[in-house]
Tab-separated table of N, CA and C in Angstrom:
chain	number	residue	atom	x	y	z
B	1	UNK	N	-33.927	-13.220	-41.715
B	1	UNK	CA	-33.489	-12.959	-40.362
B	1	UNK	C	-34.701	-12.588	-39.531
B	2	UNK	N	-34.870	-13.265	-38.430
B	2	UNK	CA	-35.990	-13.005	-37.532
B	2	UNK	C	-35.615	-11.950	-36.509
B	3	UNK	N	-36.576	-11.153	-36.159
B	3	UNK	CA	-36.375	-10.134	-35.142
B	3	UNK	C	-36.976	-10.642	-33.848
B	4	UNK	N	-36.192	-10.607	-32.781
B	4	UNK	CA	-36.660	-11.039	-31.471
B	4	UNK	C	-36.921	-9.810	-30.620
B	5	UNK	N	-38.066	-9.815	-29.972
B	5	UNK	CA	-38.409	-8.716	-29.070
B	5	UNK	C	-38.617	-9.280	-27.680
B	6	UNK	N	-38.167	-8.520	-26.702
B	6	UNK	CA	-38.383	-8.936	-25.323
B	6	UNK	C	-38.422	-7.705	-24.434
B	7	UNK	N	-38.984	-7.883	-23.288
B	7	UNK	CA	-39.026	-6.796	-22.321
B	7	UNK	C	-37.640	-6.582	-21.730
B	8	UNK	N	-37.344	-5.357	-21.406
B	8	UNK	CA	-36.083	-5.051	-20.731
B	8	UNK	C	-36.268	-5.366	-19.254
B	9	UNK	N	-35.390	-6.185	-18.679
B	9	UNK	CA	-35.543	-6.527	-17.261
B	9	UNK	C	-35.288	-5.316	-16.371
B	10	UNK	N	-35.716	-5.433	-15.129
B	10	UNK	CA	-35.423	-4.384	-14.149
B	10	UNK	C	-33.922	-4.139	-14.107
B	11	UNK	N	-33.575	-2.907	-13.891
B	11	UNK	CA	-32.154	-2.581	-13.834
B	11	UNK	C	-31.506	-3.242	-12.617
B	12	UNK	N	-30.286	-3.620	-12.786
B	12	UNK	CA	-29.545	-4.232	-11.683
B	12	UNK	C	-29.025	-3.184	-10.722
B	13	UNK	N	-28.409	-2.159	-11.272
B	13	UNK	CA	-27.776	-1.159	-10.429
B	13	UNK	C	-28.730	-0.003	-10.170
B	14	UNK	N	-28.821	0.365	-8.912
B	14	UNK	CA	-29.680	1.472	-8.520
B	14	UNK	C	-28.911	2.553	-7.783
B	15	UNK	N	-27.691	2.244	-7.377
B	15	UNK	CA	-26.901	3.190	-6.593
B	15	UNK	C	-25.460	3.182	-7.084
B	16	UNK	N	-24.905	4.371	-7.244
B	16	UNK	CA	-23.507	4.510	-7.648
B	16	UNK	C	-22.733	5.126	-6.500
B	17	UNK	N	-21.634	4.487	-6.128
B	17	UNK	CA	-20.684	5.057	-5.170
B	17	UNK	C	-19.445	5.422	-5.980
B	18	UNK	N	-19.014	6.660	-5.860
B	18	UNK	CA	-17.841	7.142	-6.588
B	18	UNK	C	-16.845	7.701	-5.585
B	19	UNK	N	-15.661	7.129	-5.577
B	19	UNK	CA	-14.563	7.653	-4.763
B	19	UNK	C	-13.520	8.164	-5.745
B	20	UNK	N	-13.415	9.479	-5.879
B	20	UNK	CA	-12.528	10.073	-6.874
B	20	UNK	C	-11.078	10.177	-6.408
B	21	UNK	N	-10.808	9.733	-5.192
B	21	UNK	CA	-9.429	9.747	-4.691
B	21	UNK	C	-9.240	8.637	-3.659
B	22	UNK	N	-9.455	7.404	-4.085
B	22	UNK	CA	-9.305	6.259	-3.179
B	22	UNK	C	-7.853	6.165	-2.722
B	23	UNK	N	-7.676	5.798	-1.461
B	23	UNK	CA	-6.334	5.764	-0.883
B	23	UNK	C	-6.251	4.693	0.190
B	24	UNK	N	-5.145	4.692	0.908
B	24	UNK	CA	-4.936	3.758	1.998
B	24	UNK	C	-5.766	4.067	3.235
B	25	UNK	N	-6.485	5.178	3.209
B	25	UNK	CA	-7.415	5.510	4.287
B	25	UNK	C	-8.783	4.969	3.908
B	26	UNK	N	-9.383	4.202	4.791
B	26	UNK	CA	-10.635	3.512	4.476
B	26	UNK	C	-11.801	4.470	4.288
B	27	UNK	N	-12.653	4.103	3.348
B	27	UNK	CA	-13.968	4.714	3.189
B	27	UNK	C	-14.927	3.752	3.859
B	28	UNK	N	-15.526	4.184	4.967
B	28	UNK	CA	-16.339	3.283	5.772
B	28	UNK	C	-17.819	3.387	5.448
B	29	UNK	N	-18.455	2.217	5.401
B	29	UNK	CA	-19.905	2.099	5.253
B	29	UNK	C	-20.421	2.964	4.101
B	30	UNK	N	-19.897	2.729	2.912
B	30	UNK	CA	-20.160	3.614	1.770
B	30	UNK	C	-21.608	3.616	1.309
B	31	UNK	N	-22.377	2.609	1.650
B	31	UNK	CA	-23.788	2.582	1.267
B	31	UNK	C	-24.717	3.002	2.413
B	32	UNK	N	-24.172	3.642	3.435
B	32	UNK	CA	-24.998	4.064	4.552
B	32	UNK	C	-26.070	5.043	4.076
B	33	UNK	N	-27.272	4.857	4.575
B	33	UNK	CA	-28.381	5.729	4.205
B	33	UNK	C	-29.013	5.396	2.866
B	34	UNK	N	-28.528	4.357	2.202
B	34	UNK	CA	-29.052	3.955	0.897
B	34	UNK	C	-29.917	2.724	1.084
B	35	UNK	N	-31.131	2.761	0.559
B	35	UNK	CA	-32.031	1.612	0.697
B	35	UNK	C	-32.024	0.716	-0.538
B	36	UNK	N	-31.405	1.159	-1.619
B	36	UNK	CA	-31.433	0.388	-2.858
B	36	UNK	C	-30.075	-0.218	-3.190
B	37	UNK	N	-29.397	-0.739	-2.199
B	37	UNK	CA	-28.123	-1.413	-2.443
B	37	UNK	C	-27.811	-2.384	-1.318
B	38	UNK	N	-27.947	-3.659	-1.602
B	38	UNK	CA	-27.482	-4.686	-0.687
B	38	UNK	C	-26.649	-5.736	-1.435
B	39	UNK	N	-26.343	-5.414	-2.707
B	39	UNK	CA	-25.466	-6.255	-3.519
B	39	UNK	C	-24.584	-5.348	-4.376
B	40	UNK	N	-23.401	-5.853	-4.698
B	40	UNK	CA	-22.488	-5.152	-5.598
B	40	UNK	C	-22.561	-5.856	-6.950
B	41	UNK	N	-22.822	-5.091	-8.011
B	41	UNK	CA	-22.904	-5.674	-9.351
B	41	UNK	C	-21.711	-5.325	-10.230
B	42	UNK	N	-21.082	-4.205	-9.971
B	42	UNK	CA	-19.942	-3.823	-10.795
B	42	UNK	C	-18.992	-2.951	-9.979
B	43	UNK	N	-17.697	-3.173	-10.199
B	43	UNK	CA	-16.660	-2.334	-9.609
B	43	UNK	C	-15.700	-1.943	-10.728
B	44	UNK	N	-15.457	-0.639	-10.848
B	44	UNK	CA	-14.484	-0.132	-11.814
B	44	UNK	C	-13.354	0.518	-11.017
B	45	UNK	N	-12.141	0.086	-11.290
B	45	UNK	CA	-10.963	0.668	-10.646
B	45	UNK	C	-10.153	1.353	-11.740
B	46	UNK	N	-10.082	2.670	-11.667
B	46	UNK	CA	-9.302	3.444	-12.628
B	46	UNK	C	-7.940	3.698	-12.007
B	47	UNK	N	-7.002	2.879	-12.396
B	47	UNK	CA	-5.636	2.955	-11.885
B	47	UNK	C	-4.704	3.546	-12.953
B	48	UNK	N	-5.288	4.268	-13.913
B	48	UNK	CA	-4.517	4.750	-15.066
B	48	UNK	C	-3.443	5.776	-14.702
B	49	UNK	N	-3.586	6.443	-13.569
B	49	UNK	CA	-2.596	7.450	-13.169
B	49	UNK	C	-1.521	6.891	-12.252
B	50	UNK	N	-1.607	5.600	-11.954
B	50	UNK	CA	-0.686	4.993	-10.992
B	50	UNK	C	0.265	4.051	-11.720
B	51	UNK	N	1.543	4.214	-11.483
B	51	UNK	CA	2.556	3.407	-12.150
B	51	UNK	C	2.859	2.087	-11.475
B	52	UNK	N	2.012	1.663	-10.543
B	52	UNK	CA	2.188	0.377	-9.856
B	52	UNK	C	0.823	-0.270	-9.670
B	53	UNK	N	0.832	-1.555	-9.419
B	53	UNK	CA	-0.425	-2.264	-9.176
B	53	UNK	C	-1.110	-1.734	-7.925
B	54	UNK	N	-2.435	-1.715	-7.964
B	54	UNK	CA	-3.239	-1.289	-6.819
B	54	UNK	C	-4.250	-2.369	-6.505
B	55	UNK	N	-4.536	-2.527	-5.233
B	55	UNK	CA	-5.522	-3.501	-4.786
B	55	UNK	C	-6.660	-2.760	-4.091
B	56	UNK	N	-7.874	-3.062	-4.485
B	56	UNK	CA	-9.038	-2.563	-3.767
B	56	UNK	C	-9.376	-3.633	-2.747
B	57	UNK	N	-9.251	-3.278	-1.478
B	57	UNK	CA	-9.508	-4.228	-0.395
B	57	UNK	C	-10.784	-3.803	0.304
B	58	UNK	N	-11.735	-4.714	0.420
B	58	UNK	CA	-13.011	-4.374	1.028
B	58	UNK	C	-13.442	-5.379	2.068
B	59	UNK	N	-14.220	-4.893	3.013
B	59	UNK	CA	-14.792	-5.746	4.050
B	59	UNK	C	-16.282	-5.449	4.156
B	60	UNK	N	-17.070	-6.487	4.360
B	60	UNK	CA	-18.503	-6.331	4.595
B	60	UNK	C	-18.670	-5.930	6.056
B	61	UNK	N	-18.468	-4.655	6.309
B	61	UNK	CA	-18.486	-4.137	7.676
B	61	UNK	C	-18.742	-2.642	7.626
B	62	UNK	N	-19.209	-2.092	8.719
B	62	UNK	CA	-19.437	-0.650	8.776
B	62	UNK	C	-18.144	0.117	8.978
B	63	UNK	N	-17.089	-0.561	9.449
B	63	UNK	CA	-15.776	0.052	9.626
B	63	UNK	C	-14.714	-0.935	9.146
B	64	UNK	N	-13.795	-0.446	8.303
B	64	UNK	CA	-12.711	-1.309	7.836
B	64	UNK	C	-11.748	-1.552	8.991
B	65	UNK	N	-11.414	-2.832	9.216
B	65	UNK	CA	-10.525	-3.221	10.296
B	65	UNK	C	-9.234	-3.749	9.715
B	66	UNK	N	-8.113	-3.262	10.199
B	66	UNK	CA	-6.827	-3.783	9.737
B	66	UNK	C	-6.764	-5.276	10.019
B	67	UNK	N	-6.161	-6.002	9.118
B	67	UNK	CA	-5.999	-7.432	9.322
B	67	UNK	C	-4.740	-7.671	10.129
B	68	UNK	N	-4.928	-7.960	11.388
B	68	UNK	CA	-3.797	-8.141	12.295
B	68	UNK	C	-3.401	-9.590	12.429
B	69	UNK	N	-2.931	-9.955	13.597
B	69	UNK	CA	-2.442	-11.311	13.835
B	69	UNK	C	-3.537	-12.351	13.631
B	70	UNK	N	-4.770	-12.002	13.963
B	70	UNK	CA	-5.884	-12.933	13.777
B	70	UNK	C	-6.614	-12.583	12.492
B	71	UNK	N	-6.054	-12.995	11.371
B	71	UNK	CA	-6.601	-12.655	10.066
B	71	UNK	C	-8.031	-13.166	9.918
B	72	UNK	N	-8.338	-14.286	10.548
B	72	UNK	CA	-9.675	-14.869	10.403
B	72	UNK	C	-10.769	-13.944	10.917
B	73	UNK	N	-10.463	-13.069	11.849
B	73	UNK	CA	-11.499	-12.217	12.420
B	73	UNK	C	-11.700	-10.923	11.648
B	74	UNK	N	-10.767	-10.558	10.793
B	74	UNK	CA	-10.923	-9.290	10.082
B	74	UNK	C	-10.328	-9.327	8.670
B	75	UNK	N	-10.412	-10.476	8.035
B	75	UNK	CA	-9.860	-10.618	6.687
B	75	UNK	C	-10.703	-9.840	5.680
B	76	UNK	N	-10.109	-9.535	4.549
B	76	UNK	CA	-10.840	-8.853	3.487
B	76	UNK	C	-11.858	-9.799	2.870
B	77	UNK	N	-13.040	-9.280	2.613
B	77	UNK	CA	-14.064	-10.041	1.908
B	77	UNK	C	-13.896	-9.897	0.406
B	78	UNK	N	-13.307	-8.784	-0.003
B	78	UNK	CA	-13.077	-8.501	-1.415
B	78	UNK	C	-11.638	-8.015	-1.566
B	79	UNK	N	-10.953	-8.531	-2.560
B	79	UNK	CA	-9.648	-7.989	-2.927
B	79	UNK	C	-9.573	-8.039	-4.451
B	80	UNK	N	-9.585	-6.867	-5.064
B	80	UNK	CA	-9.578	-6.764	-6.518
B	80	UNK	C	-8.285	-6.109	-6.973
B	81	UNK	N	-7.750	-6.583	-8.066
B	81	UNK	CA	-6.447	-6.174	-8.589
B	81	UNK	C	-6.614	-5.244	-9.782
B	82	UNK	N	-5.845	-4.176	-9.795
B	82	UNK	CA	-5.774	-3.278	-10.948
B	82	UNK	C	-4.306	-3.115	-11.326
B	83	UNK	N	-3.910	-3.554	-12.518
B	83	UNK	CA	-2.518	-3.407	-12.939
B	83	UNK	C	-2.138	-1.938	-13.076
B	84	UNK	N	-0.860	-1.688	-13.113
B	84	UNK	CA	-0.350	-0.327	-13.292
B	84	UNK	C	-0.893	0.282	-14.579
B	85	UNK	N	-1.287	1.551	-14.485
B	85	UNK	CA	-1.725	2.340	-15.640
B	85	UNK	C	-2.878	1.706	-16.417
B	86	UNK	N	-3.790	1.051	-15.720
B	86	UNK	CA	-4.920	0.382	-16.373
B	86	UNK	C	-6.234	0.739	-15.689
B	87	UNK	N	-7.319	0.591	-16.429
B	87	UNK	CA	-8.671	0.666	-15.878
B	87	UNK	C	-9.246	-0.737	-15.958
B	88	UNK	N	-9.743	-1.233	-14.840
B	88	UNK	CA	-10.257	-2.589	-14.770
B	88	UNK	C	-11.715	-2.550	-14.323
B	89	UNK	N	-12.539	-3.384	-14.959
B	89	UNK	CA	-13.949	-3.498	-14.585
B	89	UNK	C	-14.224	-4.925	-14.142
B	90	UNK	N	-14.816	-5.065	-12.976
B	90	UNK	CA	-15.238	-6.364	-12.462
B	90	UNK	C	-16.759	-6.372	-12.459
B	91	UNK	N	-17.348	-7.429	-13.020
B	91	UNK	CA	-18.803	-7.551	-13.085
B	91	UNK	C	-19.215	-8.805	-12.321
B	92	UNK	N	-20.224	-8.659	-11.488
B	92	UNK	CA	-20.751	-9.758	-10.685
B	92	UNK	C	-22.225	-9.929	-11.037
B	93	UNK	N	-22.549	-10.758	-12.047
B	93	UNK	CA	-23.920	-10.860	-12.549
B	93	UNK	C	-24.947	-11.235	-11.483
B	94	UNK	N	-24.561	-12.058	-10.539
B	94	UNK	CA	-25.483	-12.462	-9.473
B	94	UNK	C	-25.478	-11.464	-8.315
B	95	UNK	N	-24.511	-10.583	-8.298
B	95	UNK	CA	-24.371	-9.618	-7.213
B	95	UNK	C	-23.646	-10.223	-6.028
B	96	UNK	N	-22.768	-9.447	-5.419
B	96	UNK	CA	-22.107	-9.845	-4.172
B	96	UNK	C	-22.910	-9.242	-3.030
B	97	UNK	N	-23.586	-10.093	-2.293
B	97	UNK	CA	-24.467	-9.610	-1.229
B	97	UNK	C	-23.676	-9.251	0.027
B	98	UNK	N	-24.077	-8.158	0.642
B	98	UNK	CA	-23.509	-7.771	1.925
B	98	UNK	C	-24.663	-7.308	2.805
B	99	UNK	N	-24.541	-7.514	4.107
B	99	UNK	CA	-25.638	-7.158	5.010
B	99	UNK	C	-25.276	-6.081	6.017
B	100	UNK	N	-24.034	-6.046	6.458
B	100	UNK	CA	-23.686	-5.115	7.531
B	100	UNK	C	-23.044	-3.831	7.037
B	101	UNK	N	-22.786	-3.701	5.763
B	101	UNK	CA	-22.153	-2.517	5.220
B	101	UNK	C	-21.000	-2.904	4.323
B	102	UNK	N	-20.429	-1.905	3.672
B	102	UNK	CA	-19.268	-2.124	2.822
B	102	UNK	C	-18.269	-1.002	3.079
B	103	UNK	N	-17.063	-1.392	3.429
B	103	UNK	CA	-15.974	-0.448	3.647
B	103	UNK	C	-14.792	-0.906	2.809
B	104	UNK	N	-14.034	0.059	2.238
B	104	UNK	CA	-12.923	-0.330	1.376
B	104	UNK	C	-11.809	0.702	1.415
B	105	UNK	N	-10.662	0.301	0.878
B	105	UNK	CA	-9.531	1.197	0.682
B	105	UNK	C	-8.752	0.731	-0.539
B	106	UNK	N	-7.891	1.600	-1.048
B	106	UNK	CA	-7.025	1.269	-2.181
B	106	UNK	C	-5.582	1.334	-1.698
B	107	UNK	N	-4.811	0.309	-2.026
B	107	UNK	CA	-3.448	0.228	-1.525
B	107	UNK	C	-2.571	-0.579	-2.463
B	108	UNK	N	-1.281	-0.412	-2.328
B	108	UNK	CA	-0.336	-1.255	-3.059
B	108	UNK	C	0.109	-2.437	-2.198
B	109	UNK	N	-0.352	-2.501	-0.958
B	109	UNK	CA	0.029	-3.581	-0.037
B	109	UNK	C	-0.658	-4.888	-0.401
B	110	UNK	N	0.104	-5.976	-0.316
B	110	UNK	CA	-0.435	-7.291	-0.667
B	110	UNK	C	-0.569	-8.228	0.526
B	111	UNK	N	0.056	-7.926	1.630
B	111	UNK	CA	0.092	-8.825	2.777
B	111	UNK	C	-1.289	-9.012	3.401
B	112	UNK	N	-1.587	-10.251	3.815
B	112	UNK	CA	-2.830	-10.525	4.532
B	112	UNK	C	-2.759	-10.057	5.974
B	113	UNK	N	-1.580	-10.028	6.540
B	113	UNK	CA	-1.400	-9.577	7.917
B	113	UNK	C	-0.882	-8.150	7.854
B	114	UNK	N	-1.686	-7.218	8.352
B	114	UNK	CA	-1.339	-5.811	8.189
B	114	UNK	C	-1.717	-5.045	9.453
B	115	UNK	N	-0.751	-4.671	10.241
B	115	UNK	CA	-1.027	-3.999	11.507
B	115	UNK	C	-0.693	-2.516	11.488
B	116	UNK	N	-0.057	-2.027	10.430
B	116	UNK	CA	0.285	-0.614	10.338
B	116	UNK	C	-0.597	0.055	9.292
B	117	UNK	N	-0.346	1.314	9.007
B	117	UNK	CA	-1.131	2.039	8.006
B	117	UNK	C	-0.928	1.419	6.629
B	118	UNK	N	-1.973	1.443	5.827
B	118	UNK	CA	-1.868	0.937	4.461
B	118	UNK	C	-1.138	1.953	3.588
B	119	UNK	N	-0.381	1.466	2.627
B	119	UNK	CA	0.378	2.316	1.719
B	119	UNK	C	-0.532	2.891	0.654
B	120	UNK	N	-0.533	4.209	0.506
B	120	UNK	CA	-1.309	4.845	-0.554
B	120	UNK	C	-0.733	4.433	-1.906
B	121	UNK	N	-1.588	4.352	-2.917
B	121	UNK	CA	-1.112	3.958	-4.249
B	121	UNK	C	-0.093	4.927	-4.845
B	122	UNK	N	-0.040	6.171	-4.413
B	122	UNK	CA	0.948	7.110	-4.904
B	122	UNK	C	0.402	8.122	-5.894
B	123	UNK	N	-0.778	7.909	-6.398
B	123	UNK	CA	-1.437	8.848	-7.301
B	123	UNK	C	-2.936	8.583	-7.210
B	124	UNK	N	-3.701	9.289	-7.976
B	124	UNK	CA	-5.159	9.200	-7.866
B	124	UNK	C	-5.699	7.891	-8.430
B	125	UNK	N	-6.419	7.167	-7.582
B	125	UNK	CA	-7.162	5.974	-7.983
B	125	UNK	C	-8.643	6.327	-7.869
B	126	UNK	N	-9.393	6.055	-8.921
B	126	UNK	CA	-10.820	6.334	-8.923
B	126	UNK	C	-11.567	5.007	-8.855
B	127	UNK	N	-12.505	4.907	-7.913
B	127	UNK	CA	-13.278	3.688	-7.737
B	127	UNK	C	-14.751	4.007	-7.929
B	128	UNK	N	-15.414	3.202	-8.760
B	128	UNK	CA	-16.859	3.312	-8.970
B	128	UNK	C	-17.475	1.968	-8.634
B	129	UNK	N	-18.490	1.986	-7.779
B	129	UNK	CA	-19.176	0.770	-7.380
B	129	UNK	C	-20.663	0.935	-7.682
B	130	UNK	N	-21.200	0.012	-8.462
B	130	UNK	CA	-22.631	0.002	-8.741
B	130	UNK	C	-23.276	-1.033	-7.835
B	131	UNK	N	-24.237	-0.568	-7.048
B	131	UNK	CA	-24.948	-1.455	-6.146
B	131	UNK	C	-26.424	-1.492	-6.495
B	132	UNK	N	-27.077	-2.522	-6.021
B	132	UNK	CA	-28.506	-2.654	-6.258
B	132	UNK	C	-29.113	-3.662	-5.324
B	133	UNK	N	-30.359	-3.947	-5.563
B	133	UNK	CA	-31.079	-4.891	-4.694
B	133	UNK	C	-31.368	-6.177	-5.438
């Protein structure tokens, strides 16, 4: 058996965003003031305390905008699914690049057209986002 040696590449993730109580209220511009994150490499949604499916809805924007009648102008850039009572990890090896910011919320709502307040998942949802350059 041959032993292969190689250098460890530069780390992908340099910044961790942790929301220990994600809800239907948006967390706006979560990477503000951070210089080492313009891509998302991993998202972990801990939905283990919630008895229903939860969606992490995100927009590449400094402020999350409700998706109203004109969905094309304020649609979600990211929508990730977490089944009831599960922890889900999404990995993006190439990174999801964003330039103007990242804002997100957690909700049980599935509709693309949403003009009222988003529905809270009903229990604690924990979101971890690893960002890097």
